[in-house]
Coordinates of C-alpha atoms in Angstrom, one line a residue:
M1 CA 91.5 191.4 205.1
G2 CA 89.6 188.0 205.5
K3 CA 90.2 185.2 203.3
F4 CA 87.2 185.7 201.3
G5 CA 87.4 188.6 199.0
R6 CA 87.0 189.2 195.0
P7 CA 87.0 186.7 192.7
G8 CA 90.9 185.4 191.7
D9 CA 92.5 186.6 189.2
G10 CA 93.9 184.0 186.5
G11 CA 97.5 184.4 186.2
G12 CA 99.5 182.6 183.7
G13 CA 101.0 179.0 184.0
G14 CA 104.2 178.5 186.4
G15 CA 105.2 181.4 188.7
L16 CA 104.3 185.2 189.1
R17 CA 105.3 187.9 191.5
V18 CA 102.4 190.0 192.9
A19 CA 103.6 192.6 196.4
G20 CA 105.4 191.7 198.7
G21 CA 108.3 189.3 197.2
G22 CA 104.6 186.6 197.3
V23 CA 104.4 183.9 194.4
V24 CA 101.7 182.9 192.4
K25 CA 101.0 179.8 191.9
R26 CA 99.3 177.6 189.9
G27 CA 98.0 174.2 191.5
K28 CA 96.3 170.8 191.2
G29 CA 92.8 172.1 188.8
G30 CA 94.3 174.8 188.2
D31 CA 93.9 177.0 191.4
D32 CA 95.6 179.9 191.3
R33 CA 98.0 180.1 194.7
S34 CA 99.9 182.9 197.2
A35 CA 102.2 182.2 198.7
Y36 CA 102.6 184.9 201.4
Q37 CA 104.9 185.4 205.1
G38 CA 103.6 181.0 203.9
I39 CA 100.5 181.0 203.7
Q40 CA 99.0 179.9 200.1
F41 CA 95.9 181.9 199.8
L42 CA 93.0 179.1 197.6
K43 CA 91.0 180.7 195.0
S44 CA 88.6 178.1 195.3
F45 CA 87.6 180.2 198.2
G46 CA 88.8 183.6 196.8
Q47 CA 91.0 184.5 199.7
H48 CA 92.8 187.9 199.1
I49 CA 94.1 189.5 201.8
L50 CA 93.3 193.5 202.0
K51 CA 97.1 195.0 202.6
N52 CA 95.9 198.3 203.4
P53 CA 96.1 199.6 206.2
A54 CA 93.9 202.8 205.6
I55 CA 91.4 201.2 204.0
V56 CA 90.9 199.1 207.6
T57 CA 90.7 202.6 209.6
A58 CA 88.5 203.4 207.6
I59 CA 86.0 200.2 207.3
I60 CA 86.6 200.3 211.3
D61 CA 85.5 204.1 211.5
K62 CA 82.3 203.8 209.5
A63 CA 81.2 200.2 210.7
G64 CA 80.7 202.0 214.0
V65 CA 82.3 199.6 216.2
K66 CA 82.0 201.2 220.2
S67 CA 84.4 199.9 223.0
T68 CA 81.3 198.4 223.7
D69 CA 80.5 196.1 221.4
V70 CA 80.2 192.3 220.0
V71 CA 81.6 192.7 216.3
L72 CA 81.0 189.8 213.6
E73 CA 83.5 189.4 212.0
I74 CA 83.4 186.7 209.0
G75 CA 86.3 185.4 207.2
P76 CA 89.1 187.1 209.7
G77 CA 91.3 185.7 207.1
T78 CA 95.4 186.4 208.9
G79 CA 93.8 189.2 211.3
N80 CA 94.9 191.9 209.8
L81 CA 91.6 193.4 210.5
T82 CA 90.9 191.7 213.7
T83 CA 93.5 193.1 215.1
K84 CA 92.7 196.7 214.7
L85 CA 88.9 195.6 215.5
L86 CA 90.5 194.1 219.1
D87 CA 91.1 196.6 220.2
A88 CA 88.1 199.3 219.6
C89 CA 85.5 196.9 220.9
K90 CA 84.6 195.2 223.9
K91 CA 85.0 191.0 222.2
V92 CA 85.3 190.2 218.4
V93 CA 83.3 187.0 216.8
A94 CA 85.6 185.4 214.3
V95 CA 83.3 182.5 211.9
E96 CA 86.6 181.2 209.9
F97 CA 85.5 178.3 207.2
D98 CA 90.1 177.9 206.7
P99 CA 91.4 175.6 210.0
R100 CA 94.5 176.4 208.4
M101 CA 93.5 180.3 208.1
V102 CA 92.1 179.9 212.4
L103 CA 95.9 178.5 212.8
E104 CA 97.9 181.1 211.6
L105 CA 94.8 184.1 213.4
R106 CA 95.6 182.2 217.2
R107 CA 99.3 182.7 216.5
R108 CA 98.8 186.1 215.4
V109 CA 96.9 186.6 218.8
Q110 CA 98.6 184.8 221.6
G111 CA 101.6 186.6 222.0
D112 CA 98.3 189.6 223.9
P113 CA 96.7 189.0 227.4
V114 CA 94.2 191.5 225.9
W115 CA 93.4 190.4 222.4
N116 CA 94.3 186.5 223.4
S117 CA 91.2 186.9 225.6
K118 CA 88.8 189.0 223.9
L119 CA 88.9 186.6 220.4
E120 CA 86.8 183.9 220.2
I121 CA 87.0 181.9 217.2
I122 CA 83.9 179.5 215.4
Q123 CA 85.6 177.0 213.0
G124 CA 83.1 176.1 209.9
D125 CA 81.2 176.9 207.3
F126 CA 79.3 180.7 208.2
L127 CA 76.0 180.1 206.0
K128 CA 76.3 176.3 208.7
V129 CA 76.7 177.9 212.0
D130 CA 74.7 178.5 215.0
L131 CA 75.4 182.7 214.7
P132 CA 75.7 184.4 218.6
Y133 CA 74.9 187.3 219.9
F134 CA 76.5 190.5 218.5
D135 CA 76.2 194.2 218.1
V136 CA 77.7 194.2 215.1
C137 CA 79.1 192.8 211.8
V138 CA 81.4 193.4 209.9
A139 CA 83.3 191.2 206.5
N140 CA 85.1 191.0 203.2
V141 CA 82.1 188.7 201.6
P142 CA 83.1 185.1 200.1
Y143 CA 82.0 186.4 196.6
Q144 CA 80.5 183.2 195.7
I145 CA 77.7 183.3 198.7
S146 CA 76.9 186.9 198.7
S147 CA 73.3 186.7 198.9
P148 CA 72.7 184.3 201.1
L149 CA 74.7 185.9 203.9
I150 CA 73.3 189.0 203.5
F151 CA 69.5 187.2 204.0
K152 CA 70.8 184.9 207.0
L153 CA 72.2 188.1 208.3
L154 CA 69.4 190.2 208.4
A155 CA 67.1 186.9 209.9
H156 CA 69.2 186.8 212.7
R157 CA 67.4 187.3 216.0
P158 CA 68.3 189.3 218.2
M159 CA 68.5 192.1 216.1
F160 CA 71.8 193.8 215.1
R161 CA 72.9 197.8 214.7
S162 CA 74.2 197.6 211.4
A163 CA 76.0 195.7 209.1
T164 CA 80.3 197.1 207.1
L165 CA 80.4 194.9 204.6
M166 CA 83.0 194.4 201.3
F167 CA 81.5 192.6 198.0
Q168 CA 82.2 192.5 194.8
R169 CA 81.6 196.7 193.4
E170 CA 78.6 195.6 191.0
F171 CA 76.7 193.0 193.8
A172 CA 77.5 195.8 196.2
M173 CA 75.8 198.6 193.6
R174 CA 73.3 196.5 193.4
L175 CA 72.1 196.7 196.3
V176 CA 72.0 200.0 196.6
A177 CA 70.0 200.7 193.3
P178 CA 67.4 202.8 193.3
P179 CA 64.1 202.8 191.5
G180 CA 64.9 203.1 187.8
D181 CA 68.7 202.6 188.2
S182 CA 70.1 200.1 186.1
L183 CA 70.8 198.7 188.5
Y184 CA 67.7 198.1 190.6
C185 CA 66.6 194.6 191.2
R186 CA 64.8 191.9 192.2
L187 CA 68.4 191.6 195.5
S188 CA 68.0 195.4 196.0
V189 CA 64.0 195.7 196.4
N190 CA 64.5 192.3 199.2
T191 CA 67.0 193.7 201.5
Q192 CA 65.5 197.4 200.6
L193 CA 62.9 196.1 202.5
L194 CA 64.8 194.7 205.5
A195 CA 67.3 197.1 206.2
R196 CA 68.9 200.8 204.9
T197 CA 71.7 200.3 202.7
Q198 CA 74.3 203.1 202.4
H199 CA 77.0 202.7 200.5
I200 CA 80.2 204.1 201.8
L201 CA 83.7 203.6 199.7
K202 CA 84.8 201.8 196.9
V203 CA 87.7 199.7 196.7
G204 CA 90.7 199.2 194.1
K205 CA 91.7 195.4 193.1
N206 CA 95.1 197.3 194.3
N207 CA 94.1 197.1 197.7
F208 CA 94.2 193.1 197.9
R209 CA 97.0 190.2 197.9
P210 CA 96.9 188.6 195.4
P211 CA 94.4 190.9 193.5
P212 CA 90.9 189.7 192.6
K213 CA 90.0 191.0 188.8
V214 CA 87.7 193.7 189.6
D215 CA 87.1 196.6 192.1
S216 CA 85.1 196.3 195.7
S217 CA 82.6 198.1 198.1
V218 CA 81.6 198.7 201.3
V219 CA 78.1 198.6 201.9
R220 CA 76.5 200.0 205.5
L221 CA 72.8 197.6 206.3
E222 CA 71.2 198.0 208.8
P223 CA 68.3 196.4 209.9
R224 CA 64.3 198.2 210.3
H225 CA 63.6 199.1 213.2
P226 CA 60.1 198.0 213.1
Q227 CA 60.3 195.6 210.0
I228 CA 58.3 196.1 207.6
P229 CA 54.8 194.3 209.1
V230 CA 54.9 192.2 206.0
N231 CA 55.5 187.9 205.8
F232 CA 59.3 187.4 203.5
K233 CA 58.2 184.8 201.6
E234 CA 54.8 186.0 199.8
W235 CA 57.0 189.1 199.5
D236 CA 59.9 187.5 197.8
G237 CA 56.9 184.9 195.5
L238 CA 55.8 188.5 194.2
V239 CA 59.2 190.3 193.6
R240 CA 60.7 187.1 192.0
F241 CA 57.2 186.9 189.5
C242 CA 57.5 190.7 188.9
F243 CA 61.5 191.0 187.7
G244 CA 60.8 187.8 185.7
R245 CA 61.0 190.8 182.4
K246 CA 61.7 193.6 184.8
N247 CA 61.2 196.0 182.1
K248 CA 57.8 194.5 181.0
T249 CA 54.5 196.3 182.6
L250 CA 51.9 194.2 185.3
G251 CA 50.2 193.6 183.3
G252 CA 51.6 192.3 180.1
I253 CA 53.1 189.5 183.7
F254 CA 50.3 188.8 185.4
R255 CA 48.5 187.9 182.2
T256 CA 51.2 185.5 180.9
K257 CA 49.6 181.8 180.8
N258 CA 51.9 180.2 183.0
V259 CA 51.5 183.3 185.9
L260 CA 48.1 182.6 185.5
E261 CA 48.1 178.9 186.4
L262 CA 50.7 179.6 189.1
L263 CA 48.3 181.9 191.0
T264 CA 45.2 179.5 190.6
N265 CA 46.8 176.5 192.3
N266 CA 48.3 179.2 194.9
Y267 CA 44.0 180.5 195.1
R268 CA 42.8 176.8 195.3
T269 CA 45.6 175.6 197.9
Y270 CA 44.3 178.6 200.1
K271 CA 40.5 178.7 199.3
A272 CA 41.7 174.7 200.6
L273 CA 43.5 175.5 203.6
K274 CA 41.7 178.6 204.3
V275 CA 40.1 178.4 208.9
V276 CA 37.1 179.3 208.7
P277 CA 35.9 180.7 213.0
D278 CA 32.6 178.0 213.0
K279 CA 31.6 174.6 212.2
K280 CA 28.7 175.6 209.6
A281 CA 30.9 178.5 207.9
A282 CA 33.6 176.0 207.8
K283 CA 30.5 173.5 205.4
A284 CA 30.2 176.3 203.6
A285 CA 33.6 176.8 203.1
A286 CA 34.2 173.4 202.0
A287 CA 31.1 173.1 200.0
A288 CA 32.4 176.4 198.4
S289 CA 36.1 174.8 198.4
M290 CA 35.0 171.8 196.2
D291 CA 32.5 173.7 193.3
V292 CA 36.5 175.4 192.9
D293 CA 37.4 172.1 192.4
V294 CA 34.8 171.0 190.1
S295 CA 36.5 173.2 187.3
E296 CA 40.6 174.1 186.8
A297 CA 39.0 175.9 184.0
S298 CA 36.0 178.0 186.4
S299 CA 39.1 178.5 188.7
Q300 CA 41.3 180.0 186.6
E301 CA 38.6 182.4 184.9
V302 CA 38.0 183.4 188.6
V303 CA 41.5 184.4 188.9
K304 CA 41.6 186.3 186.2
Q305 CA 39.4 188.1 186.5
L306 CA 40.7 189.4 190.3
I307 CA 44.2 189.7 187.9
E308 CA 42.3 192.2 186.5
D309 CA 41.1 193.6 189.3
V310 CA 44.6 194.3 190.9
L311 CA 46.2 195.4 187.5
A312 CA 43.1 198.1 187.7
T313 CA 43.7 199.1 190.6
D314 CA 46.0 202.0 191.6
G315 CA 48.1 202.7 187.4
F316 CA 48.8 198.5 188.6
G317 CA 48.9 197.3 185.4
E318 CA 51.2 200.0 183.9
M319 CA 53.6 199.6 185.9
R320 CA 57.2 198.4 185.4
S321 CA 59.0 196.8 188.4
S322 CA 62.4 198.7 186.9
K323 CA 60.6 201.7 188.7
M324 CA 58.3 200.3 191.1
S325 CA 59.8 201.4 194.8
Q326 CA 59.1 199.5 198.7
D327 CA 55.5 201.5 198.4
D328 CA 54.4 200.0 195.6
F329 CA 55.1 196.5 196.6
L330 CA 54.2 196.8 199.3
R331 CA 50.2 198.2 198.0
L332 CA 50.4 195.8 195.4
L333 CA 50.9 192.8 197.2
A334 CA 48.1 194.2 199.8
T335 CA 46.0 194.8 197.0
F336 CA 46.7 190.6 195.3
N337 CA 45.7 189.4 199.1
S338 CA 42.6 191.3 199.6
K339 CA 41.4 189.1 196.7
G340 CA 43.0 185.7 198.2
I341 CA 45.4 186.0 195.9
H342 CA 49.4 185.4 197.5
F343 CA 52.3 184.3 196.5
A344 CA 53.5 181.6 198.7

C-alpha cells in the first residue's frame, strides 16, 4: 500500500528471501532493507508494501470513495493503492516523503494520461506540509507518527468526510476502545471527542512485503459535525491529569500535591488575566488579584476547597477515568471551569 507501515522485522545477518523474490538485506547501522522490483524498502521509514489486492479493494470500498471525490493518500509508496484510487475518484493528492517512491509512482502513472492528469504528488514530511482540500483520506500510517498524524488530520479545515487509516493493531484498538476497556486511554477519549471511530478490518502481517512484526487494523474516522463546543487545549489538559493514573479515583488524583500546585498556578494566572467589563470592576479585580498574590498558601487553600466542591458534585470524587464517558468528562470540565479552575 504505502511506503509507511508497521515496524520492520529484525532479520538475521546476510540476506533473507521474501515472498515475490525480494531480498531482505542488512544495511548500515542494522537497518533492514527489502529489495523488491529494484527498490529497497527501509525499516527506518517503516516501509512495508501491502501486496494483497483483495485488501486494497476492501479498503477502497470501506472508504466510501465517490467519483467526485478528492482523495488524500499518505505514503503511497509504489502506488498499489494509488492506481485503484485513481480509477475510483476525481483526483488523488499523494503525500510522500521518500524521493525514490515519488519517482517510482511517477513512472507508474506516466503511461496512462488519465491517471497522470488525476494525480498530484506532494513530496515532504506529512506533519510539516500544508494540506490542500480533500474529501476523504486513505493511508497506511507511519507507526512513528500515528498520533500526531491523526490530530493534524482532525484539525484540518474545511473538514473532510472520512479517513480510512491502517495502523498497528494495538494502536488501532486504542482509537476505538470504549470506557471500561483495558485499552481505553487518553488517545481514545481525545480522538472520540473529535470523531466517530469504527474498526473496519484486521490485516494480518503476511499481507505485507516484507512482513512486519505485528498485525494491523483499518479504522474509519468521521469528524463530528458539528464539533462538540469545547476548548481542546483545556480538554486535553484535564484528560492528561485524569489518565496519568487512570485506575485511581478522581479524588485520589486531584488531591495530590503536584496537581494542587499546578491548578493553583493556573487559577492565579486566570484570575490575573480575566477580562472584566468596566474600569470599576477592573480595579476591584486587580485588588482581588493582588490579595490572592499575597499568600500562595492562601491561594492553595482556596483552590483546594474549590476542588473539593467539584469532587462532591455528581459523585465525581469516586469516579475512575478508565470508566468515564465523553459526557462525564465534559461535565467534569464544565464544573471545574464554573469554579474558575482551568487546564490551559
